[in-house]
mmCIF file of C-alpha atoms in Angstrom:
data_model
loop_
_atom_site.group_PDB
_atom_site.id
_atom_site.type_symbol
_atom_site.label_atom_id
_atom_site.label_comp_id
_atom_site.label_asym_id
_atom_site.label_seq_id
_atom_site.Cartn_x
_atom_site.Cartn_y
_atom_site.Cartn_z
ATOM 1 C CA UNK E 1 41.941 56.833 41.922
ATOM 2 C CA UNK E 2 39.539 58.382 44.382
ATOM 3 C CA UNK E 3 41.213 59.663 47.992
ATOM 4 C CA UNK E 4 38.914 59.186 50.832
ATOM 5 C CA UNK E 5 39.485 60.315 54.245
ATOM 6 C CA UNK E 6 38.474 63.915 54.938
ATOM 7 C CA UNK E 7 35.341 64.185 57.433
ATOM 8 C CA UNK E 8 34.091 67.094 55.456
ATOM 9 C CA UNK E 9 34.328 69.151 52.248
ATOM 10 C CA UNK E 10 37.466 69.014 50.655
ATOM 11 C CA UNK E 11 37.913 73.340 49.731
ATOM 12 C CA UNK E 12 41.664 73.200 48.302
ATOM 13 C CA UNK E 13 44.467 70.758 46.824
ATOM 14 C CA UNK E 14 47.815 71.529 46.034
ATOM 15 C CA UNK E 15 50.636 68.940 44.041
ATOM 16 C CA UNK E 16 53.601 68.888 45.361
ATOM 17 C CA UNK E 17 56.690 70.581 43.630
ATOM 18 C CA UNK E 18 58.105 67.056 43.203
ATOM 19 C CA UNK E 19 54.674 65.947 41.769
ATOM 20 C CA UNK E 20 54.917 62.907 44.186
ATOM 21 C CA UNK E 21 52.433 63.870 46.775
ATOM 22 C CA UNK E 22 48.721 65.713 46.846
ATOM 23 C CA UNK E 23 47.564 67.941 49.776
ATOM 24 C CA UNK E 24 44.142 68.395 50.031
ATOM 25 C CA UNK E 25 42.442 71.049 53.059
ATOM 26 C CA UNK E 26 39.237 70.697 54.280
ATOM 27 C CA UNK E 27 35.964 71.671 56.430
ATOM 28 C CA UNK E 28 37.226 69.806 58.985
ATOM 29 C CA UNK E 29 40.079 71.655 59.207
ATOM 30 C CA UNK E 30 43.011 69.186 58.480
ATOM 31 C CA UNK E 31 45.246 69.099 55.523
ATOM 32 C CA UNK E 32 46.321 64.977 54.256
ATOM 33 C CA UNK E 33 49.288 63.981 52.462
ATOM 34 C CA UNK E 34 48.554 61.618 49.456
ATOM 35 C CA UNK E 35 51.079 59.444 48.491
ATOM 36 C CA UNK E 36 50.247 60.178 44.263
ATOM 37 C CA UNK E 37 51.613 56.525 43.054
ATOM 38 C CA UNK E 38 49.472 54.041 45.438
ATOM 39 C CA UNK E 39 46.858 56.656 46.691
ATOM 40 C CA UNK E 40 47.016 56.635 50.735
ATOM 41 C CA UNK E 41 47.237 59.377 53.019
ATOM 42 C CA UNK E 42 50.581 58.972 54.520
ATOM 43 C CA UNK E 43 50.594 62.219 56.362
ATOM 44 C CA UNK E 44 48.042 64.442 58.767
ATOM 45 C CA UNK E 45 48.151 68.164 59.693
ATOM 46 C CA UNK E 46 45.958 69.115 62.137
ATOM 47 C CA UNK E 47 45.889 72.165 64.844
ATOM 48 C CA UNK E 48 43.682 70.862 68.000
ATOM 49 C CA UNK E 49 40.645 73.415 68.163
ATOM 50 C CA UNK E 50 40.081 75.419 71.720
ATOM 51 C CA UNK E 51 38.401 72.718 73.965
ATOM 52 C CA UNK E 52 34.515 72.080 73.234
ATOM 53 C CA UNK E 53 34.866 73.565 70.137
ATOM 54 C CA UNK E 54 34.479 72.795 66.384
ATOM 55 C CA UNK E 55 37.391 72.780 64.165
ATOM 56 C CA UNK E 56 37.971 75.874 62.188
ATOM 57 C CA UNK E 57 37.735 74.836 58.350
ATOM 58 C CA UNK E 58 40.752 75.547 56.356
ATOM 59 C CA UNK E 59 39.795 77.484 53.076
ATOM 60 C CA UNK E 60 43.778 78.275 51.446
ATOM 61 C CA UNK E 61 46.657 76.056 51.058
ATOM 62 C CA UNK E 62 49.950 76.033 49.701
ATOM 63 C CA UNK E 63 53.447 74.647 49.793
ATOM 64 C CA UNK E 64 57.060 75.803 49.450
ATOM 65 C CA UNK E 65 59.123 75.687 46.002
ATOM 66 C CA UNK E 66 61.217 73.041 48.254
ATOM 67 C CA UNK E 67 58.669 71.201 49.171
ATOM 68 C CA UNK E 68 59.547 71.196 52.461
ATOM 69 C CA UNK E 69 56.650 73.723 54.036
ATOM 70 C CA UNK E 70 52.523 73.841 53.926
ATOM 71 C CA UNK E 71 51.012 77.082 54.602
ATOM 72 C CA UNK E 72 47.355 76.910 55.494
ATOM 73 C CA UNK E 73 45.050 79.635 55.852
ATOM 74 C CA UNK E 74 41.484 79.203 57.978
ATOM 75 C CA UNK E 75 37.845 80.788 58.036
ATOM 76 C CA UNK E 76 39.182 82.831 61.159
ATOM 77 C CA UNK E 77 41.795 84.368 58.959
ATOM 78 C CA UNK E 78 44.243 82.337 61.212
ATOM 79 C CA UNK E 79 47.889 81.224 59.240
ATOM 80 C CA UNK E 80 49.943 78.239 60.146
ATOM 81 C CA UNK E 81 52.932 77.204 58.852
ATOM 82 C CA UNK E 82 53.813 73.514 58.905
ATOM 83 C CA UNK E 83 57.223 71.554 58.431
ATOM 84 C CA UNK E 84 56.284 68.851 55.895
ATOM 85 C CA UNK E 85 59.338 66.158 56.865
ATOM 86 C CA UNK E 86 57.858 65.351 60.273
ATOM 87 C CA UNK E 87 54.336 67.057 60.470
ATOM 88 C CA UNK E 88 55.601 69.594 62.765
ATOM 89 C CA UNK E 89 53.025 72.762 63.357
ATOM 90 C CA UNK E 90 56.235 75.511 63.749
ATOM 91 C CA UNK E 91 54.004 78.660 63.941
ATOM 92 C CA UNK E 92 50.300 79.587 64.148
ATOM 93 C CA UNK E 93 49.356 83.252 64.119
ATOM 94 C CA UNK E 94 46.012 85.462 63.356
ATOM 95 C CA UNK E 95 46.888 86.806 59.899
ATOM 96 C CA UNK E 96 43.194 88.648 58.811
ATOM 97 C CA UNK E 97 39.809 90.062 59.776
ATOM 98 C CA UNK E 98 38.568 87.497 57.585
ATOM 99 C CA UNK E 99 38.144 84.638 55.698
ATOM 100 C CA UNK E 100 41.564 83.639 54.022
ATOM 101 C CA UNK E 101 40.440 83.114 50.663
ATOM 102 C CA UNK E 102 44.601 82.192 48.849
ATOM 103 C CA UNK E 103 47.798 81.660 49.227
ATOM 104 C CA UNK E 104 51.230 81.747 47.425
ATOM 105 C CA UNK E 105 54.862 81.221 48.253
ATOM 106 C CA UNK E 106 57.040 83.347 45.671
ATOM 107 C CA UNK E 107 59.024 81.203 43.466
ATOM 108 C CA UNK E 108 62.256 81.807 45.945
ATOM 109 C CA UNK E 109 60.361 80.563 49.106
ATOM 110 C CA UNK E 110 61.434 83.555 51.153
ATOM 111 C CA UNK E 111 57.714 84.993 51.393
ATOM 112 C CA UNK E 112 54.381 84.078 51.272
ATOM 113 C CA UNK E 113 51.038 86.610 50.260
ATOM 114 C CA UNK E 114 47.500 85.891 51.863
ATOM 115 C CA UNK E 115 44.392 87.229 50.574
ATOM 116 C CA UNK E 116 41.324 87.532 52.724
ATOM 117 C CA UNK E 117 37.545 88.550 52.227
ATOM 118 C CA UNK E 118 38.909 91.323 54.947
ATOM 119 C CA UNK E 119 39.420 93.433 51.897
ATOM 120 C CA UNK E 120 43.537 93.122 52.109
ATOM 121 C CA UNK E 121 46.268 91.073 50.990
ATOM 122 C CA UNK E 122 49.451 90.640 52.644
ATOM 123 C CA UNK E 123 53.227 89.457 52.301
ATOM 124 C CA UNK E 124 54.598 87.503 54.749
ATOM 125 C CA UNK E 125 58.347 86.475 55.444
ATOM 126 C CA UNK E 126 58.492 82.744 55.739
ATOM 127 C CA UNK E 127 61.721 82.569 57.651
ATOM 128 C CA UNK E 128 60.314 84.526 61.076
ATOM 129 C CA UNK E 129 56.473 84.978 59.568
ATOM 130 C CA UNK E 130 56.919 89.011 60.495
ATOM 131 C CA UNK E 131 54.380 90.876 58.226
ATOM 132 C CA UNK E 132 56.446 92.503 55.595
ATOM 133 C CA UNK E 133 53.144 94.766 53.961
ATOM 134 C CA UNK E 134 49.488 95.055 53.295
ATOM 135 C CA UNK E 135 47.887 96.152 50.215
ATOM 136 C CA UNK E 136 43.942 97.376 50.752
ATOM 137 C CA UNK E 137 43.414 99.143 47.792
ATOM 138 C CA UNK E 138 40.343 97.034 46.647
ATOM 139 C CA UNK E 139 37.676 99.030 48.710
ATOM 140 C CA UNK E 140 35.173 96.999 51.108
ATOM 141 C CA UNK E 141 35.631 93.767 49.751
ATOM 142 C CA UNK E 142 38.289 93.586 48.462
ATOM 143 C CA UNK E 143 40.221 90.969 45.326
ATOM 144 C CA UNK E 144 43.260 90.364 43.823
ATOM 145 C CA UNK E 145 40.940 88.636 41.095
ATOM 146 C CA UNK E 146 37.417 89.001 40.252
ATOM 147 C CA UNK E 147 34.961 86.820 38.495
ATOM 148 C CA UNK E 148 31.349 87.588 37.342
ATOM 149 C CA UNK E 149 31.364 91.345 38.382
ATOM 150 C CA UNK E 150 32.251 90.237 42.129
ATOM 151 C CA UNK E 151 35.549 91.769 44.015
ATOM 152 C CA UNK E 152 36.134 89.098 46.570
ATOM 153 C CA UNK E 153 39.553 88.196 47.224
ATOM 154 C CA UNK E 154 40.636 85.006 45.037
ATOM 155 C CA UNK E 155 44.369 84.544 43.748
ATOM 156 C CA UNK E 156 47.201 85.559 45.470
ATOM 157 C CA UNK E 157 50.326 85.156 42.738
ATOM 158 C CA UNK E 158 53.380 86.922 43.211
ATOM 159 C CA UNK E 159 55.211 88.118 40.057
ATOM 160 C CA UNK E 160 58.132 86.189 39.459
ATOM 161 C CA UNK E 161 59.803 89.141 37.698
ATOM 162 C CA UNK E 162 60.551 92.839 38.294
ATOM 163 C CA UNK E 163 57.320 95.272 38.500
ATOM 164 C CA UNK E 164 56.980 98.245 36.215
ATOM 165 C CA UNK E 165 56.285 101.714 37.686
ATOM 166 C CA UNK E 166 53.810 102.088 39.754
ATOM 167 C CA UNK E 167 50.046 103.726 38.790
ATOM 168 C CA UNK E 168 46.988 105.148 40.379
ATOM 169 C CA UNK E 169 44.129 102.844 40.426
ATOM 170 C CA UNK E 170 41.083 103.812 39.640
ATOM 171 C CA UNK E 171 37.914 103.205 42.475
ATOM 172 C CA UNK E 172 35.906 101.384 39.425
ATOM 173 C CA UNK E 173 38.217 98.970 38.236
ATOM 174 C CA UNK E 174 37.839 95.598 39.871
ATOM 175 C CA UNK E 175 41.349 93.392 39.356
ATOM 176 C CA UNK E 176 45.238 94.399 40.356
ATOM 177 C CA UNK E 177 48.470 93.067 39.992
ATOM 178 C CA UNK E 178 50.436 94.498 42.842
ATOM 179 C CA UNK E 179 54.536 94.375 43.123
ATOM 180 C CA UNK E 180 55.713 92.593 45.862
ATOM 181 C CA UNK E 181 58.650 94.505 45.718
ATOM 182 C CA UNK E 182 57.160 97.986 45.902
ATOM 183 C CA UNK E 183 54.094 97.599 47.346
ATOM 184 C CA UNK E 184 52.132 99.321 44.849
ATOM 185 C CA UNK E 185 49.329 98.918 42.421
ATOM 186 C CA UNK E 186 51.266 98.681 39.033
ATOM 187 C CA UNK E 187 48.373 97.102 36.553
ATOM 188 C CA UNK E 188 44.962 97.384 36.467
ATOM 189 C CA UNK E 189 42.718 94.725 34.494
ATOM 190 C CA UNK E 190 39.593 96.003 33.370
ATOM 191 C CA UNK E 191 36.417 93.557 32.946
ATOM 192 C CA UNK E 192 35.356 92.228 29.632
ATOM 193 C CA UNK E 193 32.496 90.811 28.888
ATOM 194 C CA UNK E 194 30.781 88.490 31.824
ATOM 195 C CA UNK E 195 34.184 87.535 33.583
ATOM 196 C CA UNK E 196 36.965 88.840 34.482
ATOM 197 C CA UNK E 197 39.923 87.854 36.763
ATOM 198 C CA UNK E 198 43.617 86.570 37.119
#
């Protein structure tokens, strides 16, 4: 089954938690709701760009434990939070420097961590979408994962489980798994061999 209907690249997809739907994000800078069993876009998400200009493409994407949320992340670094029953755009808010590069709800759906090419990644309460921290600790670039050598910000995964005491990081190391919780560096993964990464 092939779903058609995005007017330009297609950068992220996300399943549903129910596994009954696909969201896919794109260059043009909508996110479409595939209906999984007969393939048709049932749904459209799309904030109207500033008049005369092009829309902003949409580069993260993910979805509440529920179900009942999308959170999409832009080029501009701009968030937006969408109710998934009706469509409804419920907040919109500049979130980064940068380019937001991932996104992840924690398993409880109470907050939400965006990474950026702005060198930082922060957590997010879903409820109000007040910034609860930022972590910066990967120098210019910044990554919570790193492939081929690079430090560019890729995964944002929140632990599911209690973090261990916190560590220093050293400036060479290029990966981190950062508590939520305590906002602090608490692993560092070293490279090996060509790749490395979450």
């Amino acid at each position: 089954m092939a779903l058609r209907g995005h007017a330009g690249a297609v950068r992220r997809v996300v399943i549903s938690p129910d596994g009954r739907d696909v969201l896919t994000a794109s260059d043009d800078g909508g996110v479409q709701i595939w209906d999984m069993d007969i393939g048709d876009c049932v749904m459209q998400l799309r904030r109207p760009p500033p008049p005369g200009a092009p829309p902003v493409p949409l580069t993260a994407l993910a979805v509440s434990p529920d179900g009942g949320a999308a959170i999409t992340g832009d080029e501009a670094g701009t968030i937006c939070w969408w109710e998934l029953q009706g469509g409804t755009l419920m907040r919109s808010f500049p979130a980064h420097a940068g380019r937001i590069n991932a996104l992840a709800v924690d398993p409880l759906g109470g907050r939400c961590v965006s990474a950026s090419s702005d060198g930082t990644a922060k957590a997010w309460a879903v409820l109000d979408g007040r910034l609860q921290w930022t972590m910066a600790g990967h120098g210019r670039t910044g990554a919570t994962g790193a492939v081929r050598r690079h430090t560019r910000a890729h995964t944002a995964r929140p632990s599911p489980t209690a973090a261990p005491a916190p560590r220093p990081c050293g400036p060479a190391l290029l990966a981190r798994s950062c508590g939520v919780c305590l906002c602090a560096c608490v692993r560092v993964i070293l490279p090996a061999g060509e790749a490395a990464g979450l």
